[in-house]
PDB file of C-alpha atoms in Angstrom:
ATOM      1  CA  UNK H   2     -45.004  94.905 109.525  1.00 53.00           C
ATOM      2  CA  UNK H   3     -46.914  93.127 106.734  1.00 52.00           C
ATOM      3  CA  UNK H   4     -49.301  94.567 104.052  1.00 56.00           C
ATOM      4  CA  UNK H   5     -50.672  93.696 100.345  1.00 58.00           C
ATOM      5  CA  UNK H   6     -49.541  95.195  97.087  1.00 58.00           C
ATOM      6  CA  UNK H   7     -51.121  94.425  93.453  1.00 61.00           C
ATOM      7  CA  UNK H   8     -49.779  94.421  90.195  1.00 56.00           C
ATOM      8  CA  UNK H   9     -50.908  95.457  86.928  1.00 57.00           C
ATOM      9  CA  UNK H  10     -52.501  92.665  86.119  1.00 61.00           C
ATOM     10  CA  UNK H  11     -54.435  92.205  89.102  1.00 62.00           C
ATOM     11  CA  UNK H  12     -52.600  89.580  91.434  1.00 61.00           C
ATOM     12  CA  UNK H  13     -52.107  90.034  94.703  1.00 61.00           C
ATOM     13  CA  UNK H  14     -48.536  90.410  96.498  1.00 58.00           C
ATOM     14  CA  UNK H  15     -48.255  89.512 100.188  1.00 58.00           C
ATOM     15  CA  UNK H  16     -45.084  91.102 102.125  1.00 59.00           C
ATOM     16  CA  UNK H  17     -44.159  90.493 106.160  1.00 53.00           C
ATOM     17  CA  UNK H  18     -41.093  92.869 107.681  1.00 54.00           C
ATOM     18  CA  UNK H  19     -39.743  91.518 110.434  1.00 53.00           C
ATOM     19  CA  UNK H  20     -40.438  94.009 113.475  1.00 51.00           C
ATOM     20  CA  UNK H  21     -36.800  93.598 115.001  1.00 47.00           C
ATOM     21  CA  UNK H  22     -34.966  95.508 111.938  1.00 48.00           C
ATOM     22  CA  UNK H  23     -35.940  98.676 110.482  1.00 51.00           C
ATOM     23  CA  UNK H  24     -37.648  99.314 107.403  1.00 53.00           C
ATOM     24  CA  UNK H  25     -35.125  99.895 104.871  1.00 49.00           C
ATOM     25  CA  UNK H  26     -38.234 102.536 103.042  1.00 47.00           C
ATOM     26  CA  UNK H  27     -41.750 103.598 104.678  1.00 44.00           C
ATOM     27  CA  UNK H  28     -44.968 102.021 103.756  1.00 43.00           C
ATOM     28  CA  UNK H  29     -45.953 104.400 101.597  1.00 44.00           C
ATOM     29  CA  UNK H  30     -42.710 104.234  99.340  1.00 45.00           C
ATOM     30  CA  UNK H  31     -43.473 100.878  99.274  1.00 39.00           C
ATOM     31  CA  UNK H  32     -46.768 101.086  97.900  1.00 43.00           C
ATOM     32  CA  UNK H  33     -45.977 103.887  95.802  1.00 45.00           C
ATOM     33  CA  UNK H  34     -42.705 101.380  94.009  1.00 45.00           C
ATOM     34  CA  UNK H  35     -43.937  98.896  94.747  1.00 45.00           C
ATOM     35  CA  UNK H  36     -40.781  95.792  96.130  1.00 43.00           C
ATOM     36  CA  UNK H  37     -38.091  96.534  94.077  1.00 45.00           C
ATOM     37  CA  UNK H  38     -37.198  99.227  96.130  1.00 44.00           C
ATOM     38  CA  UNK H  39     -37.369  96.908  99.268  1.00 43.00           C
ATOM     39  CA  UNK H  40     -35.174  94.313  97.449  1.00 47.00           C
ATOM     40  CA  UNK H  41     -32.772  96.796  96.808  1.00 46.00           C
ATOM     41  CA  UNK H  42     -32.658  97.933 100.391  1.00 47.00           C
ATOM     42  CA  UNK H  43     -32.486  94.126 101.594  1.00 47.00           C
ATOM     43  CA  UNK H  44     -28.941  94.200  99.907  1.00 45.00           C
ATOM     44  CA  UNK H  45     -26.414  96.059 102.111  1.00 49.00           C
ATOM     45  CA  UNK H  46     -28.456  94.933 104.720  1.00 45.00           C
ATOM     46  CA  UNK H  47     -27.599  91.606 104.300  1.00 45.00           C
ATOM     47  CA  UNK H  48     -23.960  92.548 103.456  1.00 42.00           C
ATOM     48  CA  UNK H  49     -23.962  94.646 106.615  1.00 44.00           C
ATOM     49  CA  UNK H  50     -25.014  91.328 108.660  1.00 41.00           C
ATOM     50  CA  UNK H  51     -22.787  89.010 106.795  1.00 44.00           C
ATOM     51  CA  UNK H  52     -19.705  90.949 107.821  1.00 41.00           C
ATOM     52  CA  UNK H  53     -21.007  91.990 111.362  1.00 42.00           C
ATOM     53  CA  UNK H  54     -20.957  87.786 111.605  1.00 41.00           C
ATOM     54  CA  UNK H  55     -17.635  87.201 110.152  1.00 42.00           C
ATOM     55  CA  UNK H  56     -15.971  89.935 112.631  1.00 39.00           C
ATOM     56  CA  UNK H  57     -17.605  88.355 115.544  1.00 38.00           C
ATOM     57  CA  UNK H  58     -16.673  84.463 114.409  1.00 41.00           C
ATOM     58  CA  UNK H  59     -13.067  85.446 113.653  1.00 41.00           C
ATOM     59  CA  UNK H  60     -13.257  87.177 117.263  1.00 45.00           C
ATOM     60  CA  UNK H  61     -14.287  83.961 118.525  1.00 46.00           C
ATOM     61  CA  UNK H  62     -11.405  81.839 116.909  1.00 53.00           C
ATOM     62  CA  UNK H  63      -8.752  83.972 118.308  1.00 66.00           C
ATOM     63  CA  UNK H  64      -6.286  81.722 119.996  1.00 73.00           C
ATOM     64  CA  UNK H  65      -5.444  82.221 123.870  1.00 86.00           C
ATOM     65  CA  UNK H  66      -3.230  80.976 126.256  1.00 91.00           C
ATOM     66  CA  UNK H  67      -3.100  79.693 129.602  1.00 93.00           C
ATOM     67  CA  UNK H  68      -0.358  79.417 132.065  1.00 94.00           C
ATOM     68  CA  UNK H  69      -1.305  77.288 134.978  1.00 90.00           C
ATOM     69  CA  UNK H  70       2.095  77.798 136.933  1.00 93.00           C
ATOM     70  CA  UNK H  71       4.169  81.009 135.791  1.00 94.00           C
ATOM     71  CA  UNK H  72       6.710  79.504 138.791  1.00 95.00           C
ATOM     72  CA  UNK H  73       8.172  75.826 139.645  1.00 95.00           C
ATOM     73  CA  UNK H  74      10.605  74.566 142.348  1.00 95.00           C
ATOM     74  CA  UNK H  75      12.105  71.408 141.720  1.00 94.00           C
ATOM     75  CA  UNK H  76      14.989  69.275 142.813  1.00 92.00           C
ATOM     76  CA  UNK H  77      17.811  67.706 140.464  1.00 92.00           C
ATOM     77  CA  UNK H  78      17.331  64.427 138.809  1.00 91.00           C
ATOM     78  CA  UNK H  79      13.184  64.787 138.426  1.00 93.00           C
ATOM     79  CA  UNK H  80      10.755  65.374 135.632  1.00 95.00           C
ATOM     80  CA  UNK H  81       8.928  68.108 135.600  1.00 95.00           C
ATOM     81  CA  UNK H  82       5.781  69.519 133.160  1.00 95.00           C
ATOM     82  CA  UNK H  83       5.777  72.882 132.109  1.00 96.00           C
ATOM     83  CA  UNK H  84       1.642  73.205 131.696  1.00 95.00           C
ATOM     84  CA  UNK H  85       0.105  75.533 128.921  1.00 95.00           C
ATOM     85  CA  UNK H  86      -3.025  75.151 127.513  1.00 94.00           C
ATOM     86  CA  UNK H  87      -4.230  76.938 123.756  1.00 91.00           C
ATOM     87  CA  UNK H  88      -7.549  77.619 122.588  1.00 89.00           C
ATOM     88  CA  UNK H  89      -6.672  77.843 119.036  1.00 87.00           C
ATOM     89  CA  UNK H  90      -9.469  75.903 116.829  1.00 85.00           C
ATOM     90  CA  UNK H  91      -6.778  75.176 114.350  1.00 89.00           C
ATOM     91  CA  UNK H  92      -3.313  73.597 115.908  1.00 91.00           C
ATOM     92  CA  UNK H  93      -1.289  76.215 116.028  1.00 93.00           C
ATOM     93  CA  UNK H  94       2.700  76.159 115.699  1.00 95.00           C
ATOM     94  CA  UNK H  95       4.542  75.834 119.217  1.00 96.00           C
ATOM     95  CA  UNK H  96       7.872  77.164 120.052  1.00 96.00           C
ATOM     96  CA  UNK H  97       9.904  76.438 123.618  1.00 97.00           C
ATOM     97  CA  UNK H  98      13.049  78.671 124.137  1.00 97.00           C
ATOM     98  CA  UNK H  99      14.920  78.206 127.435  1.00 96.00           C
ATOM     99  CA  UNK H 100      16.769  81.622 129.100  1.00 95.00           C
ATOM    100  CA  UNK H 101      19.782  81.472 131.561  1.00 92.00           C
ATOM    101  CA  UNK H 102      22.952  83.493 132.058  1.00 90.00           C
ATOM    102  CA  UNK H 103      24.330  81.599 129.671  1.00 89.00           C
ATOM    103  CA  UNK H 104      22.125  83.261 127.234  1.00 93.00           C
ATOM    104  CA  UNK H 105      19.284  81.637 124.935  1.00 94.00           C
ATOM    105  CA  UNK H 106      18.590  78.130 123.429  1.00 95.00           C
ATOM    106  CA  UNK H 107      15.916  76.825 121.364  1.00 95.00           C
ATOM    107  CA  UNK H 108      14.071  73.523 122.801  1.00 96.00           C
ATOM    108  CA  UNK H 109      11.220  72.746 119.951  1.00 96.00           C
ATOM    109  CA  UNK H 110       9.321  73.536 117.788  1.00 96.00           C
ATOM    110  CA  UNK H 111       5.989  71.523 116.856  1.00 95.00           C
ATOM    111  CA  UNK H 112       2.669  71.755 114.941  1.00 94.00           C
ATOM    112  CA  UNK H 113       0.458  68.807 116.816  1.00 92.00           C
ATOM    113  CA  UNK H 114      -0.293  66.828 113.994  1.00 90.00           C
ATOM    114  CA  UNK H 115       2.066  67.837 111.641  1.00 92.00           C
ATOM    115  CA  UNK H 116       5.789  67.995 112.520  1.00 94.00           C
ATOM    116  CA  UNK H 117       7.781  68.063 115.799  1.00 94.00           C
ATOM    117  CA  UNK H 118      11.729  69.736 115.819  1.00 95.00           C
ATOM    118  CA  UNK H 119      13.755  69.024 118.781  1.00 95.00           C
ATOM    119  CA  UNK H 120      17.335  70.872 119.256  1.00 94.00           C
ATOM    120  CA  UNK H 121      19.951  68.361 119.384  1.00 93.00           C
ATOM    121  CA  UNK H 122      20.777  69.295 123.381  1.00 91.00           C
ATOM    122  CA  UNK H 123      17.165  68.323 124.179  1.00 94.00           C
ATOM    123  CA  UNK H 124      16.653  65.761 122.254  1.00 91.00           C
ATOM    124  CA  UNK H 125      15.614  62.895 124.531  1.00 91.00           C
ATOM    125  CA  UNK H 126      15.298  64.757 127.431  1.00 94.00           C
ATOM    126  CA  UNK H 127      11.935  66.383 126.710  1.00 96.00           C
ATOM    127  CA  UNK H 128       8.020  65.673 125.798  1.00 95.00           C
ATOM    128  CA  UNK H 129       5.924  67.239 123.540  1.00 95.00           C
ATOM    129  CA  UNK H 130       1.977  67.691 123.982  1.00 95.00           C
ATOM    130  CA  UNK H 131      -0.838  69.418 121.169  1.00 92.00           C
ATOM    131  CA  UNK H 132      -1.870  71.572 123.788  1.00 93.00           C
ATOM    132  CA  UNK H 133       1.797  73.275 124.356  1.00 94.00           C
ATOM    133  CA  UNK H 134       3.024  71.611 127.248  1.00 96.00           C
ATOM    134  CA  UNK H 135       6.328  70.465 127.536  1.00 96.00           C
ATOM    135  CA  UNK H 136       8.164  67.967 129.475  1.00 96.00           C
ATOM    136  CA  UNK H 137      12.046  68.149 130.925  1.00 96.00           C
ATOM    137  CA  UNK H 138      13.201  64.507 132.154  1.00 96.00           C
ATOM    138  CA  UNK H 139      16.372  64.625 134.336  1.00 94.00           C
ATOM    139  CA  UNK H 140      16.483  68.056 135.259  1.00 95.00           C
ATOM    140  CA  UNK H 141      19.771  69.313 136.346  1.00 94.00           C
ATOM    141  CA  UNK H 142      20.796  72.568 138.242  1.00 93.00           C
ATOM    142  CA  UNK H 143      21.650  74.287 134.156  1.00 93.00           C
ATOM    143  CA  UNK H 144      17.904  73.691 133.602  1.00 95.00           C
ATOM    144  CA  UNK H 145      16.812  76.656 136.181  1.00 95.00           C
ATOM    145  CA  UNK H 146      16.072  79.935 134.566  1.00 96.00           C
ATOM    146  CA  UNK H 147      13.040  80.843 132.189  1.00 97.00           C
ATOM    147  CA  UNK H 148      10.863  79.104 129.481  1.00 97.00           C
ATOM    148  CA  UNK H 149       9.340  81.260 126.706  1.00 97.00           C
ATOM    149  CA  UNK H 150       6.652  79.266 124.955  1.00 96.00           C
ATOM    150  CA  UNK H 151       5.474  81.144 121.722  1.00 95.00           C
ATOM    151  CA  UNK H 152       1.920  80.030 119.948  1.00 95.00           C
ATOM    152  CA  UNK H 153       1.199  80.804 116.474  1.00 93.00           C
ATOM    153  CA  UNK H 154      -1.867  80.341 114.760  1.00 89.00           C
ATOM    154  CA  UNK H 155      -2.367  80.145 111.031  1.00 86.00           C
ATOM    155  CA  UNK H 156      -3.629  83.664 110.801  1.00 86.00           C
ATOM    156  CA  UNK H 157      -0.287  85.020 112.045  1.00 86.00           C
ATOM    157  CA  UNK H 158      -1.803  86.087 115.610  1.00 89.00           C
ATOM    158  CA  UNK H 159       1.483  85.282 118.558  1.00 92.00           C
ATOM    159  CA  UNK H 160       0.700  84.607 122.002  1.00 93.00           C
ATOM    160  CA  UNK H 161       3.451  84.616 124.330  1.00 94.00           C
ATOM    161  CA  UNK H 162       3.611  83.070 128.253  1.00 95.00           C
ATOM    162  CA  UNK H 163       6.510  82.575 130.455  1.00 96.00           C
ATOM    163  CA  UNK H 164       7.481  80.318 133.270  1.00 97.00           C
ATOM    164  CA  UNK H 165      10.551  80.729 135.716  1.00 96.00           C
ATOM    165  CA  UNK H 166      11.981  77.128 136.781  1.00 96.00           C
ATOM    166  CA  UNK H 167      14.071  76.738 139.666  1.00 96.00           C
ATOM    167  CA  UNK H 168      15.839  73.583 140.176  1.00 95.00           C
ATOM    168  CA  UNK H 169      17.819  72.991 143.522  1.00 92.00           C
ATOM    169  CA  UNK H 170      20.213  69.998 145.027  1.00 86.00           C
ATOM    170  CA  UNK H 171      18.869  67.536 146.709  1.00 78.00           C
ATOM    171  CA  UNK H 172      18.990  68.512 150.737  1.00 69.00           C
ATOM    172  CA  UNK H 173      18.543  65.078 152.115  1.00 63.00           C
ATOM    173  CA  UNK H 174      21.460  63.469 150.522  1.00 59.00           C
ATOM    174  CA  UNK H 175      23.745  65.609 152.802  1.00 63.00           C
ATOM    175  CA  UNK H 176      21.594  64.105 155.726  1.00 69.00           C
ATOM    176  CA  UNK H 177      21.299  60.341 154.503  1.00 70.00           C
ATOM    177  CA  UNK H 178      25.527  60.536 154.442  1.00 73.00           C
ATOM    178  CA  UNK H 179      24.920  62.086 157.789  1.00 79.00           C
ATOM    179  CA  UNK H 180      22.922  59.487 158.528  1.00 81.00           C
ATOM    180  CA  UNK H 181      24.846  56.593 157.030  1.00 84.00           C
ATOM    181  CA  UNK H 182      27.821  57.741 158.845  1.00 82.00           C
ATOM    182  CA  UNK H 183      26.158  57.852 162.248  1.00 85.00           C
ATOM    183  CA  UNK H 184      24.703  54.214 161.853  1.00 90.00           C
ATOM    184  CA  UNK H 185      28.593  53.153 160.567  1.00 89.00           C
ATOM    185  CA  UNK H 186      30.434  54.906 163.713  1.00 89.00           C
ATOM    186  CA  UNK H 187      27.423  52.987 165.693  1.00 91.00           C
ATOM    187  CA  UNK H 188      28.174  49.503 164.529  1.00 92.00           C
ATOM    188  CA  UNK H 189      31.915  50.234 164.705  1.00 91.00           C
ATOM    189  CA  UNK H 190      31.625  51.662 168.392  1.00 90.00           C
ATOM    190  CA  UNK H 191      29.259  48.335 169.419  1.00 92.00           C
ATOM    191  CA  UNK H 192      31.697  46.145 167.641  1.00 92.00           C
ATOM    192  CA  UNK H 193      34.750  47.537 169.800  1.00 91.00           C
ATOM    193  CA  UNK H 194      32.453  47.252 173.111  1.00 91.00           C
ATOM    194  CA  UNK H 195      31.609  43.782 172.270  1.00 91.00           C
ATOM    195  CA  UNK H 196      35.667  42.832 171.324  1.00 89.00           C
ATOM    196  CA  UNK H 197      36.372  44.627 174.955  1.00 89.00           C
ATOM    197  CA  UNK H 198      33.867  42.322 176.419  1.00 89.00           C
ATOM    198  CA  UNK H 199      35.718  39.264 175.257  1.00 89.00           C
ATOM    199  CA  UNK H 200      38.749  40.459 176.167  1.00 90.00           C
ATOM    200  CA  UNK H 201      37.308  41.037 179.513  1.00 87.00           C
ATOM    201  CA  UNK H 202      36.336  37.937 180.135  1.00 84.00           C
ATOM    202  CA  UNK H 203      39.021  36.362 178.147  1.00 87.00           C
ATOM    203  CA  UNK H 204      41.471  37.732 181.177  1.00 88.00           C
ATOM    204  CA  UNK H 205      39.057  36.907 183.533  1.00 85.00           C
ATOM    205  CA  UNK H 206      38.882  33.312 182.809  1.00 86.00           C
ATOM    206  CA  UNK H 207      42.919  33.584 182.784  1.00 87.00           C
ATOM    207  CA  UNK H 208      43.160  34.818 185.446  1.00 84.00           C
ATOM    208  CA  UNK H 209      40.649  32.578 187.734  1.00 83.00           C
ATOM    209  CA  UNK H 210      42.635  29.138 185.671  1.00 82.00           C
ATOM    210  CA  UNK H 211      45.797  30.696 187.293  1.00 81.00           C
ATOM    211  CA  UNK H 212      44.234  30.931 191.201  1.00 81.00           C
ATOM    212  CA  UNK H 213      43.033  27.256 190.545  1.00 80.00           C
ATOM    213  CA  UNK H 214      46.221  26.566 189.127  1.00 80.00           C
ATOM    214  CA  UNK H 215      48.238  28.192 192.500  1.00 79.00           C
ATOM    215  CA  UNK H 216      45.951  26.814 194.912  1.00 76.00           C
ATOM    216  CA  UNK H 217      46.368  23.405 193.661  1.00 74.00           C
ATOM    217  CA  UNK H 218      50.520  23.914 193.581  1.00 74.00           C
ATOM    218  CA  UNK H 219      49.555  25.046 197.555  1.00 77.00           C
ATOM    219  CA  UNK H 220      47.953  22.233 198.437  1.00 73.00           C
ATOM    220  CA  UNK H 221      50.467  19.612 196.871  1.00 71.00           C
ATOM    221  CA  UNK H 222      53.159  21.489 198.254  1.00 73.00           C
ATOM    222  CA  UNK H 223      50.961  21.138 201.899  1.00 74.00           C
ATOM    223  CA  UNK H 224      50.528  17.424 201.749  1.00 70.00           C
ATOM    224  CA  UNK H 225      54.258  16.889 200.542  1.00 71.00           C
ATOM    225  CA  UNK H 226      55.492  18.590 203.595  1.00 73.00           C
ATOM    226  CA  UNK H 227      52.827  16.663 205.358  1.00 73.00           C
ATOM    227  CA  UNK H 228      54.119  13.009 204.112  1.00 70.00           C
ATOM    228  CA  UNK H 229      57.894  14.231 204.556  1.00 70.00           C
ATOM    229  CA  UNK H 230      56.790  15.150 208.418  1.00 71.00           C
ATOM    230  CA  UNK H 231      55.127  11.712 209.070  1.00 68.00           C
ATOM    231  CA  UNK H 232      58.302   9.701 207.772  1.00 67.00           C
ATOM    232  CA  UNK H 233      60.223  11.489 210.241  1.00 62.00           C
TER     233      UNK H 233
END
């Protein structure tokens, strides 16, 4: 919508509406006034636009959170990463909290960039990351239960996720003493067939030095009876 409006003096105005947003007052109001009244109009509309655009960027900037494995099996005496990921624009403040049985214990608490807290039970035994993920080295059978991580932006908004760890003994040691044992009663039965061997043929060669050793008593004993018969 565009038109022509001229003032008292004689001068020509030029105006163009854009056709995509209404006319905040009808041509003829606006000849009649004149643009004052469309400059008044232009002002909530503007306001109305402003704030339509700051709802939609602070909808955009709202932090989320991603679990990529809400349940891990491990084994005793491994690391293992507890993967989040946060879509917050500013870095947000993390919080780890293990649950067992045993009740509830506080792991860290971090702002990437900023500061990082680590209870004095963990501290050593875990890694920190700005995207939320955390690290437990060594795991031990205690370390099974659940892992609430908690992310907190600056504009107060909390996003919760959860992850249930399961750490089990290791199987295959019971089988690699199994194992170890077999091999040992192996090279202790092979050791015992191999001393029975001598000994076999330890008795053996006795044995055949004691026939020599008779049959050569025989024959002196022969030709001694022999020489005694021929002096006669």
């Amino acid at each position: 919508m565009s038109g022509e409006d001229r003032k008292k003096d004689g001068s020509t105005i030029r105006w163009h509406w854009p056709h995509s947003l209404p006319p905040p007052c009808s041509l003829r109001r606006i000849k009649r006034k004149g643009m004052s009244s469309c400059q008044k109009g232009k002002v909530p509309l503007l306001f109305t636009i402003t704030l339509s655009f700051g709802f939609f960027a602070a909808q955009g900037g709202e932090a989320s959170l991603l679990v990529s494995q809400p349940n891990l099996n491990t084994t005793v005496n491994r690391d293992i990463l507890l993967s989040v990921a946060h879509t917050a624009r500013n870095p947000p403040v993390i919080e780890w909290k293990h649950t067992s049985p045993r009740g509830t214990t506080k792991i860290a608490e971090w702002k990437p960039g900023s500061y990082t807290n680590i209870s004095l039970s963990y501290e050593n035994r875990v890694n920190t990351y700005e995207n939320g993920s955390l690290q437990l080295l060594q795991v031990e059978m205690t370390d099974s239960g659940y892992y609430l991580v908690t992310v907190r932006d600056e504009f107060g908004n909390t996003i919760y996720g959860t992850i249930l760890l399961n750490v089990y003994e290791i199987l295959y040691e019971d089988l690699h003493f199994v194992a170890v044992f077999f091999t040992f009663l192996t090279a202790v039965s092979a050791i015992l067939v191999c001393f029975m061997w001598l000994c076999n043929k330890s008795i053996y060669l006795i044995q055949n030095e004691q026939r020599q050793l008779r049959g050569k008593l025989t024959w002196r004993a022969i030709e001694a009876s022999c020489l005694s018969c021929a002096c006669t």
